[in-house]
Amino acid sequence: MEFHAPGNSCLDWSGDALILGLSEAALPLSGTLAELNSQVAGLLQELIDEVEFTGKAGSTAITRVGTGANIRKLGIVGLGAIDAITGDTLRRAAAAAARLAKKEKCASLGLSFPNLQHDAALTAQAIAEGAILALHQDNRFKSEDKNGKPTVEHIHILDLAGQDSSSLQTAQAICDGVILARELVSAPANIVTPELLAQTAQEIASAHGLELEILEREQCEALGMGAYLGVARASDLPPKFIHLTYKPTGTPTRKLAIVGKGLTFDSGGLNIKGAGSGIEMMKIDMGGAAATLGAAKAIAQLKPSAEVHFISAAAENMISGNAMRPGDILTASNGKTIEVNNTDAEGRLTLADALVFAEKLGVDAIVDLATLTGACIIALGDDIAGLFSENEELAEAIATAAKTAGEKFWRLPMEEKYFDGLKSIVADMKNTGPRPGGSITAALFLKQFVNSTPWVHLDVAGPVWTEKESGYNNPGGTGFGVRTLVQWVLSQDTAA
Ligand code: BES
Ligand code: MN
Ligand code: ZN
């Protein structure tokens, strides 16, 4: 699929489907829209009347235009109240329009969102993101390509004067990252192994000139990463500690680290996940690593002025005669000892050593993303991720980036008192506290492995996967986190 930003007016575009994004303020039709209406012999007004279209966000309608016209179909999508339009309104509307055009078998789509009070470049970017992400279909594991039939091939963004293609390139780079993350999450654990994550990092490094370091088990041992290696021990698949680095040309303004939980499968270990636990979904337990690599792919193309380290301690949590036992004591690379009272709280063990590694790089900020706790899903549901931080400035920066990106986070407290639940008789701490506040104790556990670097922990267990089509998401991996991470890194260019 190709994007074009010719800046044409919808009045002189020709192609299969012209779809208009209309706010409530676009009615009654006036100006260009009234002119368009007369060009199509009143069909636009007829369509509006027929479906009682009011511009309500999410509403759509489409109709056939008679032969001889420039366009075959004319559609409308509602944007809601003009003052309430956000970037995500535009993404969702563009997604709805793209889905409509696909359903109507339109190879070329003209999108016109006239008379908005938004910056033209950001509007073009949001529209492109929504359309690309909605049209992304993952048929890698279907024996028959059910979507082999023609789909939308060309999208023309109309009525955005003064547009060059840079906003579309930005959208494409971001979507490349989101789609990579989606596909990594959707693929099963017999395909996406620690080795495959390392190879993916290698491909990004080679394609875009990033530095890559893969630490093998022995090298991790030498660094004292006992917590991470305890988790990896029972798997036949070797662990891969991934460290990918983007360096800007010239002196970096800031040094940042992004750390993603990379459990390619989480069986629970000897505290094995039982029936009804969702064990068959635990291929998604590398959603944090997927977002990290997705962000790397986008950032490598967007070339911000910050240096960014992308890190994942990738492993598989399995069972065998060599598995770590409930009750074993592990020593992490900062010397702290952990009594593993539950082998299913494995993500925090891998993150412990990854966070210590990240801090040793001397970065200005660390953000980790992890499908860490079922408790976070209980607290916030499937669509909202948990945000934990004791650094107001960094928490604010991530929250702002998330808002622009259209991803939902909710701040949860790092209630120090709850660390009592992790007290161990024999070691420095246990890895698991009581069930109540389970995502908070998980965050407090991670905190033991970060000294003084500003740090945000994002619990993304819910939103990395969706069962239903919604907005620009399709069933499967969502690529959640990539857009927030990219937006955050880009925002450092101006904040520095
Ligand atoms: N990977 C899971 C968390 C998870 C659950 C992610 C559901 C996505 C969907 C994590 O490793 C885990 O097993 N957490 C346990 C922690 C418990 C043993 C303290 C949980 O949430 O039950
Ligand atoms: Mn687990
Ligand atoms: Zn897990």
PDB file of N, CA, C and O and ligand atoms in Angstrom, residues 261 263 266 268 271 273 277-278 281-282 284-285 317 342-348 371-377 431-435 438 441 459-462 464, ligand 1:
ATOM      1  N   LYS A 261      10.507  -6.827  28.823  1.00  0.00           N
ATOM      2  CA  LYS A 261      10.430  -8.218  29.280  1.00  0.00           C
ATOM      3  C   LYS A 261      10.329  -9.117  28.049  1.00  0.00           C
ATOM      4  O   LYS A 261       9.460  -8.916  27.204  1.00  0.00           O
ATOM      5  N   LEU A 263      10.001 -12.822  27.732  1.00  0.00           N
ATOM      6  CA  LEU A 263       9.734 -14.244  27.973  1.00  0.00           C
ATOM      7  C   LEU A 263       9.006 -14.773  26.749  1.00  0.00           C
ATOM      8  O   LEU A 263       7.837 -14.461  26.533  1.00  0.00           O
ATOM      9  N   ASP A 266       5.916 -18.402  28.825  1.00  0.00           N
ATOM     10  CA  ASP A 266       5.894 -18.467  30.288  1.00  0.00           C
ATOM     11  C   ASP A 266       4.966 -19.590  30.728  1.00  0.00           C
ATOM     12  O   ASP A 266       3.758 -19.417  30.801  1.00  0.00           O
ATOM     13  N   GLY A 268       5.130 -20.825  33.599  1.00  0.00           N
ATOM     14  CA  GLY A 268       5.019 -20.685  35.046  1.00  0.00           C
ATOM     15  C   GLY A 268       6.182 -21.365  35.760  1.00  0.00           C
ATOM     16  O   GLY A 268       6.422 -21.122  36.930  1.00  0.00           O
ATOM     17  N   ASN A 271       5.974 -23.815  39.438  1.00  0.00           N
ATOM     18  CA  ASN A 271       4.643 -23.305  39.825  1.00  0.00           C
ATOM     19  C   ASN A 271       3.835 -23.174  38.532  1.00  0.00           C
ATOM     20  O   ASN A 271       3.373 -22.093  38.162  1.00  0.00           O
ATOM     21  N   LYS A 273       1.479 -22.989  35.359  1.00  0.00           N
ATOM     22  CA  LYS A 273       0.164 -22.379  35.164  1.00  0.00           C
ATOM     23  C   LYS A 273      -0.844 -23.509  34.911  1.00  0.00           C
ATOM     24  O   LYS A 273      -0.622 -24.346  34.048  1.00  0.00           O
ATOM     25  N   SER A 277      -5.723 -20.867  33.265  1.00  0.00           N
ATOM     26  CA  SER A 277      -4.817 -19.771  33.631  1.00  0.00           C
ATOM     27  C   SER A 277      -4.427 -18.943  32.420  1.00  0.00           C
ATOM     28  O   SER A 277      -3.765 -17.923  32.556  1.00  0.00           O
ATOM     29  N   GLY A 278      -4.833 -19.431  31.240  1.00  0.00           N
ATOM     30  CA  GLY A 278      -4.421 -18.729  30.024  1.00  0.00           C
ATOM     31  C   GLY A 278      -3.011 -19.078  29.600  1.00  0.00           C
ATOM     32  O   GLY A 278      -2.360 -18.317  28.881  1.00  0.00           O
ATOM     33  N   MET A 281      -1.851 -18.631  26.083  1.00  0.00           N
ATOM     34  CA  MET A 281      -1.613 -17.268  25.571  1.00  0.00           C
ATOM     35  C   MET A 281      -0.218 -16.753  25.934  1.00  0.00           C
ATOM     36  O   MET A 281       0.122 -15.620  25.597  1.00  0.00           O
ATOM     37  N   MET A 282       0.560 -17.561  26.627  1.00  0.00           N
ATOM     38  CA  MET A 282       1.804 -17.016  27.187  1.00  0.00           C
ATOM     39  C   MET A 282       2.929 -16.793  26.184  1.00  0.00           C
ATOM     40  O   MET A 282       4.045 -16.452  26.538  1.00  0.00           O
ATOM     41  N   ILE A 284       2.566 -14.285  24.456  1.00  0.00           N
ATOM     42  CA  ILE A 284       2.546 -12.815  24.476  1.00  0.00           C
ATOM     43  C   ILE A 284       3.472 -12.230  25.528  1.00  0.00           C
ATOM     44  O   ILE A 284       3.585 -11.012  25.655  1.00  0.00           O
ATOM     45  N   ASP A 285       4.170 -13.121  26.284  1.00  0.00           N
ATOM     46  CA  ASP A 285       4.948 -12.641  27.423  1.00  0.00           C
ATOM     47  C   ASP A 285       6.260 -11.962  27.020  1.00  0.00           C
ATOM     48  O   ASP A 285       7.059 -11.583  27.871  1.00  0.00           O
ATOM     49  N   ASN A 317      10.498 -19.559  30.127  1.00  0.00           N
ATOM     50  CA  ASN A 317      10.276 -20.099  31.473  1.00  0.00           C
ATOM     51  C   ASN A 317       9.641 -21.479  31.361  1.00  0.00           C
ATOM     52  O   ASN A 317       8.456 -21.594  31.078  1.00  0.00           O
ATOM     53  N   ASN A 342       7.868 -18.151  44.159  1.00  0.00           N
ATOM     54  CA  ASN A 342       6.964 -18.551  43.070  1.00  0.00           C
ATOM     55  C   ASN A 342       7.703 -18.412  41.745  1.00  0.00           C
ATOM     56  O   ASN A 342       8.102 -17.314  41.356  1.00  0.00           O
ATOM     57  N   THR A 343       7.887 -19.541  41.062  1.00  0.00           N
ATOM     58  CA  THR A 343       8.648 -19.510  39.799  1.00  0.00           C
ATOM     59  C   THR A 343       7.860 -18.835  38.671  1.00  0.00           C
ATOM     60  O   THR A 343       8.418 -18.559  37.614  1.00  0.00           O
ATOM     61  N   ASP A 344       6.563 -18.582  38.917  1.00  0.00           N
ATOM     62  CA  ASP A 344       5.755 -17.910  37.892  1.00  0.00           C
ATOM     63  C   ASP A 344       5.902 -16.386  37.958  1.00  0.00           C
ATOM     64  O   ASP A 344       5.426 -15.682  37.081  1.00  0.00           O
ATOM     65  N   ALA A 345       6.550 -15.888  38.999  1.00  0.00           N
ATOM     66  CA  ALA A 345       6.864 -14.450  39.025  1.00  0.00           C
ATOM     67  C   ALA A 345       8.269 -14.309  38.445  1.00  0.00           C
ATOM     68  O   ALA A 345       9.214 -13.865  39.114  1.00  0.00           O
ATOM     69  N   GLU A 346       8.418 -14.720  37.169  1.00  0.00           N
ATOM     70  CA  GLU A 346       9.736 -14.839  36.539  1.00  0.00           C
ATOM     71  C   GLU A 346      10.158 -13.566  35.821  1.00  0.00           C
ATOM     72  O   GLU A 346      11.345 -13.282  35.702  1.00  0.00           O
ATOM     73  N   GLY A 347       9.168 -12.790  35.343  1.00  0.00           N
ATOM     74  CA  GLY A 347       9.503 -11.600  34.551  1.00  0.00           C
ATOM     75  C   GLY A 347      10.356 -10.634  35.343  1.00  0.00           C
ATOM     76  O   GLY A 347      11.361 -10.108  34.849  1.00  0.00           O
ATOM     77  N   ARG A 348       9.992 -10.438  36.597  1.00  0.00           N
ATOM     78  CA  ARG A 348      10.736  -9.500  37.442  1.00  0.00           C
ATOM     79  C   ARG A 348      12.165  -9.973  37.689  1.00  0.00           C
ATOM     80  O   ARG A 348      13.061  -9.165  37.907  1.00  0.00           O
ATOM     81  N   THR A 371       4.910  -7.419  30.365  1.00  0.00           N
ATOM     82  CA  THR A 371       3.639  -8.108  30.612  1.00  0.00           C
ATOM     83  C   THR A 371       3.827  -8.779  31.967  1.00  0.00           C
ATOM     84  O   THR A 371       3.995  -9.980  32.067  1.00  0.00           O
ATOM     85  N   LEU A 372       3.803  -7.943  33.019  1.00  0.00           N
ATOM     86  CA  LEU A 372       4.332  -8.409  34.304  1.00  0.00           C
ATOM     87  C   LEU A 372       3.327  -9.124  35.188  1.00  0.00           C
ATOM     88  O   LEU A 372       3.654 -10.138  35.787  1.00  0.00           O
ATOM     89  N   THR A 373       2.111  -8.568  35.296  1.00  0.00           N
ATOM     90  CA  THR A 373       1.179  -9.172  36.268  1.00  0.00           C
ATOM     91  C   THR A 373      -0.258  -9.266  35.762  1.00  0.00           C
ATOM     92  O   THR A 373      -0.788  -8.341  35.142  1.00  0.00           O
ATOM     93  N   GLY A 374      -0.885 -10.389  36.087  1.00  0.00           N
ATOM     94  CA  GLY A 374      -2.323 -10.527  35.880  1.00  0.00           C
ATOM     95  C   GLY A 374      -3.065  -9.522  36.762  1.00  0.00           C
ATOM     96  O   GLY A 374      -4.138  -9.037  36.391  1.00  0.00           O
ATOM     97  N   ALA A 375      -2.467  -9.166  37.891  1.00  0.00           N
ATOM     98  CA  ALA A 375      -3.098  -8.224  38.816  1.00  0.00           C
ATOM     99  C   ALA A 375      -3.335  -6.860  38.152  1.00  0.00           C
ATOM    100  O   ALA A 375      -4.313  -6.177  38.449  1.00  0.00           O
ATOM    101  N   CYS A 376      -2.450  -6.484  37.228  1.00  0.00           N
ATOM    102  CA  CYS A 376      -2.609  -5.192  36.548  1.00  0.00           C
ATOM    103  C   CYS A 376      -3.819  -5.233  35.619  1.00  0.00           C
ATOM    104  O   CYS A 376      -4.516  -4.226  35.451  1.00  0.00           O
ATOM    105  N   ILE A 377      -4.075  -6.409  35.029  1.00  0.00           N
ATOM    106  CA  ILE A 377      -5.258  -6.561  34.169  1.00  0.00           C
ATOM    107  C   ILE A 377      -6.525  -6.495  35.030  1.00  0.00           C
ATOM    108  O   ILE A 377      -7.523  -5.884  34.635  1.00  0.00           O
ATOM    109  N   ASN A 431      10.414 -13.077  45.691  1.00  0.00           N
ATOM    110  CA  ASN A 431      10.030 -12.488  44.391  1.00  0.00           C
ATOM    111  C   ASN A 431       8.522 -12.284  44.289  1.00  0.00           C
ATOM    112  O   ASN A 431       8.065 -11.651  43.340  1.00  0.00           O
ATOM    113  N   THR A 432       7.754 -12.810  45.244  1.00  0.00           N
ATOM    114  CA  THR A 432       6.302 -12.718  45.160  1.00  0.00           C
ATOM    115  C   THR A 432       5.697 -12.310  46.499  1.00  0.00           C
ATOM    116  O   THR A 432       6.057 -12.878  47.534  1.00  0.00           O
ATOM    117  N   GLY A 433       4.787 -11.341  46.432  1.00  0.00           N
ATOM    118  CA  GLY A 433       4.072 -10.925  47.637  1.00  0.00           C
ATOM    119  C   GLY A 433       2.675 -11.511  47.660  1.00  0.00           C
ATOM    120  O   GLY A 433       2.350 -12.392  46.860  1.00  0.00           O
ATOM    121  N   PRO A 434       1.812 -11.000  48.543  1.00  0.00           N
ATOM    122  CA  PRO A 434       0.434 -11.483  48.595  1.00  0.00           C
ATOM    123  C   PRO A 434      -0.350 -11.041  47.361  1.00  0.00           C
ATOM    124  O   PRO A 434       0.092 -10.146  46.637  1.00  0.00           O
ATOM    125  N   ARG A 435      -1.499 -11.665  47.101  1.00  0.00           N
ATOM    126  CA  ARG A 435      -2.277 -11.342  45.912  1.00  0.00           C
ATOM    127  C   ARG A 435      -2.748  -9.883  45.841  1.00  0.00           C
ATOM    128  O   ARG A 435      -2.657  -9.274  44.785  1.00  0.00           O
ATOM    129  N   GLY A 438      -0.895  -6.900  43.698  1.00  0.00           N
ATOM    130  CA  GLY A 438       0.166  -7.689  43.067  1.00  0.00           C
ATOM    131  C   GLY A 438       0.991  -6.937  42.041  1.00  0.00           C
ATOM    132  O   GLY A 438       2.179  -7.233  41.861  1.00  0.00           O
ATOM    133  N   THR A 441       3.495  -4.643  44.253  1.00  0.00           N
ATOM    134  CA  THR A 441       4.665  -5.338  44.822  1.00  0.00           C
ATOM    135  C   THR A 441       5.654  -5.709  43.717  1.00  0.00           C
ATOM    136  O   THR A 441       6.865  -5.669  43.929  1.00  0.00           O
ATOM    137  N   ASP A 459       3.465  -1.639  33.133  1.00  0.00           N
ATOM    138  CA  ASP A 459       2.927  -3.008  33.134  1.00  0.00           C
ATOM    139  C   ASP A 459       1.900  -3.097  32.007  1.00  0.00           C
ATOM    140  O   ASP A 459       0.794  -2.576  32.101  1.00  0.00           O
ATOM    141  N   VAL A 460       2.296  -3.768  30.917  1.00  0.00           N
ATOM    142  CA  VAL A 460       1.495  -3.800  29.686  1.00  0.00           C
ATOM    143  C   VAL A 460       0.815  -5.156  29.464  1.00  0.00           C
ATOM    144  O   VAL A 460       0.480  -5.510  28.329  1.00  0.00           O
ATOM    145  N   ALA A 461       0.599  -5.909  30.543  1.00  0.00           N
ATOM    146  CA  ALA A 461       0.038  -7.268  30.416  1.00  0.00           C
ATOM    147  C   ALA A 461      -1.290  -7.272  29.660  1.00  0.00           C
ATOM    148  O   ALA A 461      -1.543  -8.174  28.865  1.00  0.00           O
ATOM    149  N   GLY A 462      -2.133  -6.266  29.889  1.00  0.00           N
ATOM    150  CA  GLY A 462      -3.445  -6.242  29.238  1.00  0.00           C
ATOM    151  C   GLY A 462      -3.403  -5.860  27.765  1.00  0.00           C
ATOM    152  O   GLY A 462      -3.859  -6.622  26.898  1.00  0.00           O
ATOM    153  N   VAL A 464      -1.274  -5.596  25.239  1.00  0.00           N
ATOM    154  CA  VAL A 464      -0.438  -6.093  24.127  1.00  0.00           C
ATOM    155  C   VAL A 464      -1.196  -7.020  23.179  1.00  0.00           C
ATOM    156  O   VAL A 464      -0.734  -7.303  22.073  1.00  0.00           O
TER     157      VAL A 464
HETATM  158  N1  BES B   1       3.389 -13.300  32.390  1.00  0.00           N
HETATM  159  C1  BES B   1       2.647 -13.322  33.575  1.00  0.00           C
HETATM  160  C2  BES B   1       1.660 -12.162  33.699  1.00  0.00           C
HETATM  161  C3  BES B   1       0.556 -12.136  32.692  1.00  0.00           C
HETATM  162  C4  BES B   1      -0.676 -12.668  32.978  1.00  0.00           C
HETATM  163  C5  BES B   1       0.739 -11.519  31.466  1.00  0.00           C
HETATM  164  C6  BES B   1      -1.684 -12.622  32.058  1.00  0.00           C
HETATM  165  C7  BES B   1      -0.272 -11.480  30.525  1.00  0.00           C
HETATM  166  C8  BES B   1      -1.490 -12.016  30.821  1.00  0.00           C
HETATM  167  C9  BES B   1       3.583 -13.267  34.776  1.00  0.00           C
HETATM  168  O1  BES B   1       4.828 -13.842  34.604  1.00  0.00           O
HETATM  169  C10 BES B   1       2.924 -14.016  35.872  1.00  0.00           C
HETATM  170  O2  BES B   1       2.788 -15.210  35.762  1.00  0.00           O
HETATM  171  N2  BES B   1       2.538 -13.303  36.899  1.00  0.00           N
HETATM  172  C11 BES B   1       1.896 -13.888  38.017  1.00  0.00           C
HETATM  173  C12 BES B   1       2.576 -13.337  39.247  1.00  0.00           C
HETATM  174  C13 BES B   1       2.236 -14.064  40.474  1.00  0.00           C
HETATM  175  C14 BES B   1       2.824 -15.452  40.476  1.00  0.00           C
HETATM  176  C15 BES B   1       2.786 -13.282  41.633  1.00  0.00           C
HETATM  177  C16 BES B   1       0.425 -13.469  37.962  1.00  0.00           C
HETATM  178  O3  BES B   1       0.137 -12.368  37.528  1.00  0.00           O
HETATM  179  O4  BES B   1      -0.403 -14.283  38.336  1.00  0.00           O
END
